[in-house]
Short mmCIF file of C-alpha atoms and ligand atoms in Angstrom, two decimals:
data_model
loop_
_atom_site.label_atom_id
_atom_site.label_comp_id
_atom_site.label_asym_id
_atom_site.label_seq_id
_atom_site.Cartn_x
_atom_site.Cartn_y
_atom_site.Cartn_z
CA UNK A 7 38.06 -36.82 43.17
CA UNK A 8 41.66 -38.47 44.02
CA UNK A 9 44.95 -37.69 42.07
CA UNK A 10 47.33 -40.30 40.63
CA UNK A 11 50.79 -40.84 41.78
CA UNK A 12 53.15 -38.18 40.63
CA UNK A 13 55.85 -38.39 43.01
CA UNK A 14 58.99 -40.17 43.60
CA UNK A 15 58.14 -40.32 47.38
CA UNK A 16 61.45 -41.72 50.09
CA UNK A 17 61.46 -41.78 53.45
CA UNK A 18 64.34 -42.28 56.23
CA UNK A 19 63.62 -44.48 59.57
CA UNK A 20 62.10 -41.61 62.38
CA UNK A 21 64.90 -41.16 65.05
CA UNK A 22 64.18 -41.83 68.49
CA UNK A 23 64.79 -38.68 70.59
CA UNK A 24 66.02 -40.59 73.73
CA UNK A 25 69.10 -38.98 72.70
CA UNK A 26 71.13 -36.86 70.25
CA UNK A 27 72.23 -37.55 66.34
CA UNK A 28 75.53 -39.26 65.72
CA UNK A 29 77.51 -40.51 62.70
CA UNK A 30 75.73 -43.48 62.27
CA UNK A 31 72.23 -42.13 62.31
CA UNK A 32 73.21 -39.41 60.15
CA UNK A 33 74.56 -41.58 57.35
CA UNK A 34 71.24 -42.95 56.65
CA UNK A 35 69.68 -39.08 56.25
CA UNK A 36 72.72 -38.20 53.80
CA UNK A 37 72.34 -41.19 51.52
CA UNK A 38 68.47 -40.32 51.44
CA UNK A 39 69.15 -36.59 50.40
CA UNK A 40 71.45 -37.64 47.70
CA UNK A 41 68.81 -40.06 46.62
CA UNK A 42 66.09 -36.87 46.81
CA UNK A 43 68.38 -34.44 45.44
CA UNK A 44 69.56 -37.02 42.12
CA UNK A 45 65.67 -37.61 41.68
CA UNK A 46 65.20 -33.81 41.93
CA UNK A 47 67.80 -33.56 39.09
CA UNK A 48 66.53 -35.83 36.88
CA UNK A 49 63.66 -33.87 36.67
CA UNK A 50 61.28 -35.48 39.25
CA UNK A 51 58.98 -34.53 41.70
CA UNK A 52 60.45 -35.59 45.03
CA UNK A 53 58.87 -36.00 48.64
CA UNK A 54 61.54 -36.72 50.95
CA UNK A 55 60.17 -37.36 54.62
CA UNK A 56 61.92 -37.80 57.60
CA UNK A 57 61.34 -37.16 61.12
CA UNK A 58 61.49 -38.28 64.89
CA UNK A 59 59.78 -41.20 66.90
CA UNK A 60 59.09 -39.55 70.03
CA UNK A 61 56.80 -42.21 71.98
CA UNK A 62 57.51 -44.99 74.14
CA UNK A 63 58.74 -46.15 77.41
CA UNK A 64 62.60 -45.66 76.39
CA UNK A 65 61.86 -41.80 75.76
CA UNK A 66 59.69 -41.79 78.97
CA UNK A 67 62.96 -42.94 80.97
CA UNK A 68 65.09 -40.91 79.08
CA UNK A 69 62.92 -37.65 80.43
CA UNK A 70 62.64 -38.97 83.69
CA UNK A 71 66.21 -38.92 84.50
CA UNK A 72 66.56 -35.53 82.88
CA UNK A 73 63.89 -34.60 85.43
CA UNK A 74 61.68 -33.51 82.57
CA UNK A 75 58.11 -34.46 81.38
CA UNK A 76 58.17 -36.73 78.36
CA UNK A 77 56.90 -33.70 76.43
CA UNK A 78 59.08 -31.31 77.41
CA UNK A 79 61.94 -33.60 76.76
CA UNK A 80 60.95 -34.31 73.37
CA UNK A 81 60.73 -30.66 72.54
CA UNK A 82 64.23 -30.03 73.98
CA UNK A 83 65.84 -32.90 71.74
CA UNK A 84 63.98 -32.37 68.12
CA UNK A 85 65.78 -29.22 67.64
CA UNK A 86 69.17 -30.76 67.79
CA UNK A 87 68.06 -33.03 64.87
CA UNK A 88 66.69 -30.68 62.95
CA UNK A 89 70.20 -28.79 63.52
CA UNK A 90 72.16 -31.43 62.60
CA UNK A 91 69.83 -31.98 59.54
CA UNK A 92 70.71 -28.27 58.25
CA UNK A 93 74.47 -29.01 59.14
CA UNK A 94 74.53 -31.50 57.08
CA UNK A 95 71.84 -29.68 54.31
CA UNK A 96 69.42 -32.54 54.25
CA UNK A 97 66.66 -31.34 51.95
CA UNK A 98 63.62 -32.75 53.42
CA UNK A 99 60.16 -31.76 52.19
CA UNK A 100 58.65 -32.81 55.15
CA UNK A 101 59.59 -33.55 58.88
CA UNK A 102 57.01 -35.41 60.79
CA UNK A 103 56.73 -35.87 65.12
CA UNK A 104 54.83 -38.65 66.08
CA UNK A 105 53.59 -36.64 68.69
CA UNK A 106 51.65 -34.21 65.98
CA UNK A 107 48.16 -34.37 65.88
CA UNK A 108 48.06 -34.81 62.13
CA UNK A 109 49.96 -38.11 63.18
CA UNK A 110 48.03 -39.09 66.41
CA UNK A 111 44.87 -38.97 65.30
CA UNK A 112 45.34 -41.18 62.04
CA UNK A 113 47.09 -43.52 64.01
CA UNK A 114 44.03 -44.17 65.94
CA UNK A 115 41.88 -44.21 62.80
CA UNK A 116 44.19 -46.64 61.34
CA UNK A 117 44.13 -49.03 64.15
CA UNK A 118 40.46 -48.74 64.68
CA UNK A 119 40.07 -49.72 61.14
CA UNK A 120 42.16 -53.13 61.88
CA UNK A 121 40.50 -53.72 65.18
CA UNK A 122 36.98 -53.31 63.25
CA UNK A 123 37.60 -56.01 61.09
CA UNK A 124 38.96 -58.51 63.94
CA UNK A 125 42.29 -58.36 63.13
CA UNK A 126 43.36 -56.99 66.49
CA UNK A 127 42.22 -58.88 69.70
CA UNK A 128 43.26 -58.89 73.59
CA UNK A 129 45.26 -61.46 74.93
CA UNK A 130 48.01 -62.20 77.77
CA UNK A 131 51.72 -61.93 77.32
CA UNK A 132 54.81 -63.23 78.95
CA UNK A 133 58.32 -62.65 78.07
CA UNK A 134 61.68 -60.82 77.84
CA UNK A 135 61.49 -57.31 76.99
CA UNK A 136 64.40 -55.03 76.04
CA UNK A 137 63.62 -51.52 76.64
CA UNK A 138 66.23 -50.46 74.52
CA UNK A 139 64.65 -52.14 71.57
CA UNK A 140 61.44 -51.49 72.86
CA UNK A 141 60.64 -55.13 71.68
CA UNK A 142 60.09 -58.52 73.11
CA UNK A 143 62.03 -61.29 72.34
CA UNK A 144 61.68 -65.49 71.92
CA UNK A 145 64.14 -67.36 73.61
CA UNK A 146 66.14 -68.15 70.53
CA UNK A 147 66.83 -64.55 70.08
CA UNK A 148 68.94 -64.00 73.61
CA UNK A 149 72.32 -64.29 73.63
CA UNK A 150 74.24 -66.27 76.09
CA UNK A 151 73.16 -65.07 80.14
CA UNK A 152 69.56 -63.81 78.71
CA UNK A 153 71.35 -60.64 77.18
CA UNK A 154 69.51 -58.46 74.48
CA UNK A 155 71.24 -59.52 70.80
CA UNK A 156 71.43 -55.78 69.79
CA UNK A 157 72.64 -54.01 73.38
CA UNK A 158 74.08 -56.79 75.10
CA UNK A 159 72.08 -55.95 78.31
CA UNK A 160 70.01 -58.07 80.49
CA UNK A 161 66.64 -58.29 79.34
CA UNK A 162 63.51 -57.85 81.55
CA UNK A 163 60.86 -60.56 81.86
CA UNK A 164 57.42 -59.30 81.41
CA UNK A 165 53.97 -60.24 81.83
CA UNK A 166 51.02 -57.51 80.38
CA UNK A 167 47.63 -57.63 78.72
CA UNK A 168 48.23 -56.20 75.50
CA UNK A 169 46.52 -55.96 72.43
CA UNK A 170 47.82 -58.38 69.63
CA UNK A 171 47.56 -58.27 66.01
CA UNK A 172 47.08 -61.04 63.80
CA UNK A 173 50.34 -61.21 62.03
CA UNK A 174 50.32 -64.76 61.54
CA UNK A 175 47.34 -64.71 59.27
CA UNK A 176 49.28 -62.87 56.68
CA UNK A 177 52.42 -64.85 56.54
CA UNK A 178 51.20 -66.47 53.20
CA UNK A 179 50.39 -63.13 51.37
CA UNK A 180 53.98 -62.26 52.92
CA UNK A 181 55.94 -64.57 51.40
CA UNK A 182 53.95 -64.06 48.05
CA UNK A 183 55.46 -60.82 48.28
CA UNK A 184 58.63 -61.40 48.71
CA UNK A 185 58.46 -64.03 46.05
CA UNK A 186 56.55 -62.21 43.78
CA UNK A 187 58.32 -59.00 44.03
CA UNK A 188 61.82 -59.36 45.06
CA UNK A 189 62.80 -55.67 44.65
CA UNK A 190 60.22 -54.85 47.63
CA UNK A 191 62.83 -55.81 50.38
CA UNK A 192 66.75 -54.90 49.26
CA UNK A 193 69.50 -55.72 49.29
CA UNK A 194 68.97 -59.52 48.43
CA UNK A 195 70.65 -60.89 51.73
CA UNK A 196 68.18 -59.15 53.68
CA UNK A 197 65.52 -60.37 51.20
CA UNK A 198 66.37 -64.00 52.31
CA UNK A 199 66.44 -63.00 56.19
CA UNK A 200 63.34 -61.94 56.45
CA UNK A 201 61.83 -64.73 54.29
CA UNK A 202 63.26 -67.48 56.45
CA UNK A 203 62.30 -65.46 59.67
CA UNK A 204 58.51 -65.46 57.85
CA UNK A 205 58.98 -69.05 56.79
CA UNK A 206 59.97 -70.39 59.91
CA UNK A 207 56.12 -69.15 61.32
CA UNK A 208 54.44 -66.47 62.35
CA UNK A 209 53.44 -65.30 65.76
CA UNK A 210 50.72 -62.47 66.44
CA UNK A 211 52.05 -59.62 67.80
CA UNK A 212 51.73 -57.35 70.86
CA UNK A 213 50.66 -53.81 69.72
CA UNK A 214 49.86 -52.07 73.19
CA UNK A 215 50.95 -51.38 76.23
CA UNK A 216 49.31 -50.43 79.58
CA UNK A 217 52.35 -50.18 82.10
CA UNK A 218 52.91 -46.44 81.06
CA UNK A 219 51.00 -43.79 79.34
CA UNK A 220 53.72 -42.00 76.96
CA UNK A 221 51.86 -43.11 73.96
CA UNK A 222 48.81 -42.81 71.52
CA UNK A 223 45.98 -43.50 73.25
CA UNK A 224 43.90 -46.92 71.75
CA UNK A 225 41.03 -45.36 71.16
CA UNK A 226 38.59 -48.49 72.27
CA UNK A 227 40.40 -48.82 75.35
CA UNK A 228 41.51 -46.30 77.79
CA UNK A 229 43.89 -48.43 79.81
CA UNK A 230 46.46 -48.85 76.95
CA UNK A 231 48.55 -46.95 74.57
CA UNK A 232 50.15 -48.35 71.24
CA UNK A 233 53.36 -49.76 71.37
CA UNK A 234 55.69 -47.48 70.01
CA UNK A 235 56.45 -49.19 66.65
CA UNK A 236 53.14 -49.64 65.37
CA UNK A 237 52.43 -45.86 66.16
CA UNK A 238 56.10 -44.88 64.44
CA UNK A 239 55.67 -47.21 61.20
CA UNK A 240 52.38 -45.36 60.13
CA UNK A 241 54.11 -41.95 60.08
CA UNK A 242 55.01 -43.25 56.48
CA UNK A 243 51.21 -43.01 55.56
CA UNK A 244 49.95 -40.08 58.35
CA UNK A 245 52.41 -37.85 56.98
CA UNK A 246 51.42 -37.92 53.01
CA UNK A 247 47.55 -37.41 54.34
CA UNK A 248 46.37 -40.87 54.70
CA UNK A 249 42.82 -40.37 55.86
CA UNK A 250 43.21 -37.18 56.03
CA UNK A 251 43.64 -35.78 52.04
CA UNK A 252 42.63 -38.32 49.77
CA UNK A 253 44.75 -36.43 46.70
CA UNK A 254 47.63 -35.72 48.44
CA UNK A 255 47.66 -39.23 49.89
CA UNK A 256 47.18 -40.58 46.18
CA UNK A 257 49.89 -38.28 44.50
CA UNK A 258 52.33 -39.52 47.11
CA UNK A 259 51.27 -43.11 48.29
CA UNK A 260 53.17 -45.90 47.64
CA UNK A 261 56.48 -44.85 48.49
CA UNK A 262 59.17 -45.71 46.15
CA UNK A 263 61.63 -46.84 49.24
CA UNK A 264 61.91 -46.64 52.44
CA UNK A 265 65.28 -46.44 53.86
CA UNK A 266 66.03 -47.97 56.90
CA UNK A 267 68.83 -49.48 58.82
CA UNK A 268 69.54 -53.46 59.23
CA UNK A 269 68.30 -53.43 62.57
CA UNK A 270 64.77 -52.70 61.71
CA UNK A 271 63.93 -54.87 58.62
CA UNK A 272 61.86 -57.12 60.87
CA UNK A 273 58.82 -54.10 61.61
CA UNK A 274 59.44 -52.69 57.80
CA UNK A 275 59.42 -55.79 56.01
CA UNK A 276 57.21 -57.64 58.06
CA UNK A 277 54.97 -55.64 60.23
CA UNK A 278 54.62 -52.92 58.07
CA UNK A 279 53.07 -54.59 54.62
CA UNK A 280 50.71 -56.92 56.98
CA UNK A 281 48.99 -53.79 58.44
CA UNK A 282 48.63 -52.51 55.01
CA UNK A 283 47.32 -55.24 53.90
CA UNK A 284 45.04 -55.80 57.03
CA UNK A 285 43.69 -52.08 56.25
CA UNK A 286 43.52 -52.26 52.67
CA UNK A 287 46.28 -49.59 51.51
CA UNK A 288 48.80 -50.52 48.52
CA UNK A 289 52.40 -51.68 49.97
CA UNK A 290 55.58 -49.51 49.42
CA UNK A 291 57.41 -50.40 46.37
CA UNK A 292 60.84 -50.51 48.45
CA UNK A 293 62.54 -51.37 51.82
CA UNK A 294 66.23 -50.87 51.17
CA UNK A 295 68.11 -51.67 54.47
CA UNK A 296 71.80 -50.36 54.88
CA UNK A 297 74.72 -51.70 57.02
CA UNK A 298 76.29 -50.23 60.25
CA UNK A 299 78.59 -47.41 60.46
CA UNK A 300 81.03 -49.18 62.86
CA UNK A 301 83.93 -47.40 64.67
CA UNK A 302 86.43 -49.85 66.41
CA UNK A 303 84.51 -53.02 64.88
CA UNK A 304 81.53 -51.79 67.33
CA UNK A 305 77.91 -50.54 65.71
CA UNK A 306 78.24 -46.38 66.30
CA UNK A 307 75.43 -46.01 68.86
CA UNK A 308 74.16 -43.75 71.53
CA UNK A 309 73.64 -46.65 74.28
CA UNK A 310 77.31 -47.69 73.76
CA UNK A 311 79.00 -44.37 74.16
CA UNK A 312 80.89 -44.57 71.01
CA UNK A 313 78.64 -41.61 69.63
CA UNK A 314 80.71 -39.09 67.45
CA UNK A 315 78.69 -36.15 66.77
CA UNK A 316 78.44 -35.14 62.81
CA UNK A 317 79.19 -31.32 63.79
CA UNK A 318 83.20 -32.44 64.83
CA UNK A 319 83.75 -33.93 61.39
CA UNK A 320 82.04 -31.18 59.54
CA UNK A 321 84.09 -28.58 61.58
CA UNK A 322 87.30 -29.89 60.50
CA UNK A 323 86.47 -31.70 57.16
CA UNK A 324 83.64 -29.78 55.77
CA UNK A 325 80.02 -30.86 54.80
CA UNK A 326 80.95 -31.64 51.06
CA UNK A 327 83.58 -34.06 52.34
CA UNK A 328 81.43 -35.52 55.06
CA UNK A 329 78.77 -36.33 52.58
CA UNK A 330 81.07 -37.94 50.49
CA UNK A 331 83.31 -39.88 52.71
CA UNK A 332 80.72 -41.84 53.98
CA UNK A 333 79.03 -42.36 50.71
CA UNK A 334 82.46 -43.38 48.67
CA UNK A 335 84.12 -45.11 51.70
CA UNK A 336 81.30 -47.47 52.85
CA UNK A 337 79.36 -50.04 50.67
CA UNK A 338 75.73 -48.89 51.47
CA UNK A 339 74.15 -52.45 51.58
CA UNK A 340 77.02 -53.36 54.14
CA UNK A 341 78.47 -52.49 57.48
CA UNK A 342 81.47 -50.19 56.93
CA UNK A 343 84.17 -48.59 59.14
CA UNK A 344 84.17 -44.64 60.00
CA UNK A 345 88.30 -43.93 61.00
CA UNK A 346 89.50 -40.34 61.18
CA UNK A 347 92.46 -41.59 59.05
CA UNK A 348 90.64 -42.75 55.92
CA UNK A 349 88.56 -39.67 56.00
CA UNK A 350 91.71 -37.75 56.01
CA UNK A 351 92.79 -39.83 52.78
CA UNK A 352 89.56 -39.32 50.79
CA UNK A 353 89.99 -35.43 51.51
CA UNK A 354 93.47 -35.29 50.40
CA UNK A 355 93.12 -37.51 47.62
CA UNK A 356 89.84 -37.72 46.17
CA UNK A 357 89.09 -34.18 46.83
CA UNK A 358 91.82 -31.74 47.48
CA UNK A 359 93.88 -33.01 44.82
CA UNK A 360 91.86 -35.14 42.44
CA UNK A 361 89.06 -32.82 42.13
CA UNK A 362 90.17 -29.32 44.31
CA UNK A 363 93.68 -29.16 42.43
CA UNK A 364 92.20 -29.91 38.76
CA UNK A 365 89.64 -26.72 39.22
CA UNK A 366 92.36 -24.72 40.50
CA UNK A 367 94.81 -25.40 37.80
CA UNK A 368 91.92 -24.95 35.16
CA UNK A 369 91.24 -21.61 36.58
CA UNK A 370 94.43 -20.64 36.95
CA UNK A 371 95.33 -21.42 33.28
CA UNK A 372 91.82 -20.03 31.70
CA UNK A 373 92.87 -16.59 33.64
CA UNK A 374 96.21 -16.32 32.66
CA UNK A 375 96.35 -17.56 29.24
CA UNK A 376 92.73 -16.51 28.17
CA UNK A 377 92.34 -13.29 30.11
CA UNK A 378 89.55 -14.77 32.51
CA UNK A 379 86.89 -16.08 29.94
CA UNK A 380 85.98 -19.36 28.49
CA UNK A 381 87.91 -19.68 25.14
CA UNK A 382 86.51 -20.65 21.81
CA UNK A 383 87.07 -24.27 21.53
CA UNK A 384 88.33 -23.63 17.69
CA UNK A 385 90.90 -26.67 17.32
CA UNK A 386 89.00 -29.53 16.09
CA UNK A 387 88.64 -32.92 18.87
CA UNK A 388 91.10 -35.38 18.55
CA UNK A 389 92.58 -38.64 20.24
CA UNK A 390 93.02 -37.10 23.76
CA UNK A 391 89.32 -35.70 23.53
CA UNK A 392 87.95 -38.99 22.31
CA UNK A 393 89.49 -40.67 25.18
CA UNK A 394 87.93 -37.94 28.02
CA UNK A 395 84.30 -38.68 25.99
CA UNK A 396 84.84 -42.46 26.97
CA UNK A 397 85.47 -41.32 30.56
CA UNK A 398 82.48 -38.86 30.50
CA UNK A 399 80.24 -41.94 29.80
CA UNK A 400 81.14 -43.62 31.89
CA UNK A 401 80.63 -41.15 34.75
CA UNK A 402 77.08 -40.09 33.19
CA UNK A 403 76.06 -43.55 33.03
CA UNK A 404 77.80 -44.80 36.34
CA UNK A 405 75.99 -42.31 38.33
CA UNK A 406 72.70 -44.12 37.37
CA UNK A 407 73.67 -46.70 40.30
CA UNK A 408 72.37 -43.92 42.99
CA UNK A 409 69.07 -45.21 41.76
CA UNK A 410 70.44 -48.63 43.55
CA UNK A 411 71.53 -46.92 46.37
CA UNK A 412 74.84 -48.23 45.20
CA UNK A 413 76.68 -44.76 45.99
CA UNK A 414 79.88 -46.05 46.04
CA UNK A 415 79.94 -47.06 42.57
CA UNK A 416 78.29 -43.72 41.38
CA UNK A 417 81.06 -41.73 42.69
CA UNK A 418 83.80 -44.23 42.04
CA UNK A 419 82.43 -44.05 37.85
CA UNK A 420 82.18 -40.13 38.34
CA UNK A 421 85.94 -39.97 39.69
CA UNK A 422 86.69 -42.21 36.43
CA UNK A 423 85.42 -38.54 34.60
CA UNK A 424 87.54 -36.64 37.22
CA UNK A 425 90.88 -38.82 36.88
CA UNK A 426 90.32 -38.39 33.06
CA UNK A 427 90.33 -34.74 32.94
CA UNK A 428 93.58 -34.74 35.08
CA UNK A 429 95.17 -37.23 32.18
CA UNK A 430 93.93 -35.39 29.88
CA UNK A 431 95.42 -32.10 31.17
CA UNK A 432 98.58 -33.62 31.29
CA UNK A 433 98.55 -35.06 27.80
CA UNK A 434 97.74 -32.06 26.40
CA UNK A 435 100.11 -29.96 28.67
CA UNK A 436 98.20 -26.53 27.77
CA UNK A 437 100.77 -24.42 29.04
CA UNK A 438 102.98 -25.63 26.14
CA UNK A 439 100.46 -25.22 23.65
CA UNK A 440 100.28 -21.75 25.55
CA UNK A 441 104.11 -21.20 24.56
CA UNK A 442 104.26 -22.58 21.51
CA UNK A 443 101.26 -20.15 20.41
CA UNK A 444 99.14 -22.99 19.37
CA UNK A 445 96.06 -20.69 20.16
CA UNK A 446 93.54 -22.74 18.56
CA UNK A 447 94.42 -26.18 20.53
CA UNK A 448 95.01 -24.28 23.54
CA UNK A 449 91.23 -23.25 23.05
CA UNK A 450 89.85 -26.61 22.45
CA UNK A 451 91.63 -27.97 25.60
CA UNK A 452 91.14 -25.46 27.90
CA UNK A 453 87.58 -25.25 26.74
CA UNK A 454 87.22 -28.84 27.14
CA UNK A 455 88.23 -28.69 30.90
CA UNK A 456 86.01 -26.31 31.57
CA UNK A 457 83.38 -27.70 29.86
CA UNK A 458 84.31 -31.20 31.81
CA UNK A 459 84.20 -29.31 35.17
CA UNK A 460 81.02 -27.91 34.90
CA UNK A 461 79.54 -31.37 33.76
CA UNK A 462 81.27 -32.67 37.20
CA UNK A 463 79.64 -30.23 38.76
CA UNK A 464 76.52 -31.18 37.77
CA UNK A 465 76.89 -34.81 38.56
CA UNK A 466 78.09 -34.43 42.08
CA UNK A 467 75.62 -31.81 43.19
CA UNK A 468 73.37 -34.16 45.02
CA UNK A 469 76.53 -35.85 47.17
CA UNK A 470 78.12 -32.07 47.62
CA UNK A 471 75.77 -29.79 47.08
CA UNK A 472 77.84 -26.68 48.45
CA UNK A 473 81.09 -27.74 46.79
CA UNK A 474 79.48 -28.45 43.19
CA UNK A 475 77.47 -24.49 43.86
CA UNK A 476 80.78 -22.79 44.59
CA UNK A 477 82.25 -24.81 41.46
CA UNK A 478 79.53 -23.37 39.28
CA UNK A 479 79.96 -20.10 40.23
CA UNK A 480 83.77 -20.29 39.68
CA UNK A 481 83.00 -21.23 36.06
CA UNK A 482 80.97 -18.02 35.63
CA UNK A 483 77.91 -20.49 34.88
CA UNK A 484 74.38 -18.70 34.96
CA UNK A 485 71.67 -19.96 37.27
CA UNK A 486 71.99 -22.58 39.73
CA UNK A 487 73.55 -25.79 39.21
CA UNK A 488 70.95 -27.38 41.49
CA UNK A 489 68.26 -26.23 39.14
CA UNK A 490 70.23 -28.18 35.99
CA UNK A 491 68.41 -30.98 34.65
CA UNK A 492 69.57 -34.67 33.83
CA UNK A 493 70.10 -36.21 30.95
CA UNK A 494 70.45 -33.05 29.26
CA UNK A 495 72.63 -30.61 31.27
CA UNK A 496 75.80 -33.48 31.24
CA UNK A 497 76.15 -33.38 27.50
CA UNK A 498 79.65 -31.77 26.06
CA UNK A 499 79.60 -28.53 24.49
CA UNK A 500 76.84 -26.47 27.12
CA UNK A 501 79.58 -24.29 28.68
CA UNK A 502 78.95 -20.91 26.86
CA UNK A 503 81.91 -19.28 25.16
CA UNK A 504 83.03 -16.09 27.24
CA UNK A 505 81.89 -17.03 30.44
CA UNK A 506 83.89 -14.93 32.66
CA UNK A 507 85.62 -17.35 35.27
CA UNK A 508 86.81 -16.25 39.16
CA UNK A 509 89.58 -18.50 40.73
CA UNK A 510 88.90 -17.79 44.41
CA UNK A 511 89.51 -19.76 47.17
CA UNK A 512 90.55 -23.02 46.91
CA UNK A 513 87.35 -25.60 46.76
CA UNK A 514 89.04 -28.08 49.28
CA UNK A 515 92.00 -26.18 51.05
CA UNK A 516 94.79 -28.07 52.90
CA UNK A 517 93.32 -29.55 56.32
CA UNK A 518 94.44 -27.73 59.91
CA UNK A 519 96.79 -30.07 61.55
N1 LIG B 617 62.74 -44.74 65.82
C1 LIG B 617 63.18 -46.07 65.60
C2 LIG B 617 62.95 -46.25 63.76
C3 LIG B 617 61.34 -46.21 63.23
S1 LIG B 617 60.69 -46.53 61.54
C4 LIG B 617 59.23 -46.17 61.61
C5 LIG B 617 64.65 -46.47 65.22
N2 LIG B 617 65.39 -45.34 65.61
S2 LIG B 617 66.61 -45.05 65.52
O1 LIG B 617 66.93 -43.23 65.88
O2 LIG B 617 67.45 -46.23 67.01
O3 LIG B 617 67.48 -45.75 64.35
C6 LIG B 617 67.36 -44.68 63.39
C7 LIG B 617 68.04 -45.13 62.14
O4 LIG B 617 69.34 -44.89 62.14
C8 LIG B 617 67.50 -46.78 61.51
O5 LIG B 617 67.69 -46.98 60.60
C9 LIG B 617 68.82 -47.25 62.24
O6 LIG B 617 69.22 -48.35 61.72
C10 LIG B 617 69.99 -46.04 61.74
N3 LIG B 617 71.01 -46.10 62.41
C11 LIG B 617 71.23 -46.26 63.88
N4 LIG B 617 72.86 -46.31 64.20
C12 LIG B 617 73.21 -46.55 63.22
C13 LIG B 617 74.81 -46.88 62.62
N5 LIG B 617 75.38 -47.31 63.92
N6 LIG B 617 74.73 -46.88 61.38
C14 LIG B 617 74.12 -46.75 60.73
N7 LIG B 617 72.79 -46.71 60.48
C15 LIG B 617 72.30 -46.69 62.42
O7 LIG B 617 65.28 -47.41 65.11
#
């Protein structure tokens, strides 16, 4: 018996293990992780898949340069990726490696199905090939001097007997997909790009190689392995049980969103849906292509030696700031620049001053004016509370922008509430209420502050899980912030009166010089 879809299933691209993670590749993982945590916080069952793409000529060459077998090389590099994921608090539910038998066996089965259905045939291919991209390019794609458009390095001319997938046959179905389901490829600008590409005429695409052996063997021809992209894309279904566990597969597939970079939209928005159509498997709901992290105007990348390791930034700014900065500073659908200065600025202004100081001030006042326990909100709400309630609504409603992967907007709206509480403290001046002996008003004011901080901790938890947990425990709240459930947990008035707060260390201490 097969089940029904009951799980929000999201994926990142799977990462090449020819090198180590950098802040560009980490950008995508963090964004996907925030979406996964956000959906969990909203009560969804979530399956978050990531992993590594381990086959292909590029990896085999990297291994050779290091004097290792490809298999030794990938086993050596993969832990570097899982370490970075742990450092960045990436809460994946599954990590697939394309060298795992659960993947390779199913790739063979899937491709055999396409072959048996007549969608794969043998032919000779001639063309320009970039090893770094693992891709052939047409003459129109190359830069002056026959350079690869991505790596700006010379391409190689190749002639090979390859198996081809009848991609051209699926052009009408693909165009219909983009037109009838505009949500399939987002943002809009990328959908238009893909649509124009398909409309201009699709060629059949080469799916096998015989010049090296580091890949999944083509089951009907020992001389060939699958071209790495056709092996890699299938990770999205092999990992959730396609061909192995029908019930598990039905509960997760189709994927809700594949989060990928804008450099890999053709495989994801053209090849992938066509392969699924050919096999008679349902299509993912959405492919979302994010922009690049640029450093000094260039795409951050391992091959151009501008790689900054996430650990360098985490050491200095902490993991919460790391996650916050990239999603608040850059617009996810567009390219955006990293700079040390802008990160320092965000740390100091948004985190240390706006949020950290606010928490510290409130906790200090509860400690010295109320004996360290959350006071009774005895006084009636007034104008100041009404103004704050409006900011509260903006934050709660604004966070839903995460569902559109608009992290920047979500955080801007959440910071409306952070700013609102700061203004509220200034307007109500609890130190004056204390001096005046206005006990009821003081209780109302400090209760409101603590209660707002509780809501902020819940809402910010997908983005800054450690800081949210620390704030939650400072506020003396029961349970774990990650176990709260929206929308209920964002309502005002849920903080228990009498909870014992703990000022403790600053959430965002002053940065080292
Ligand atoms: N292995 C393929 C993907 C196969 S998915 C079936 C691949 N790997 S990659 O390691 O080169 O890139 C992995 C992801 O990281 C891609 O989505 C890519 O866009 C992203 N990024 C790599 N550098 C990046 C930046 N500088 N900025 C943002 N994302 C970038 O492609």
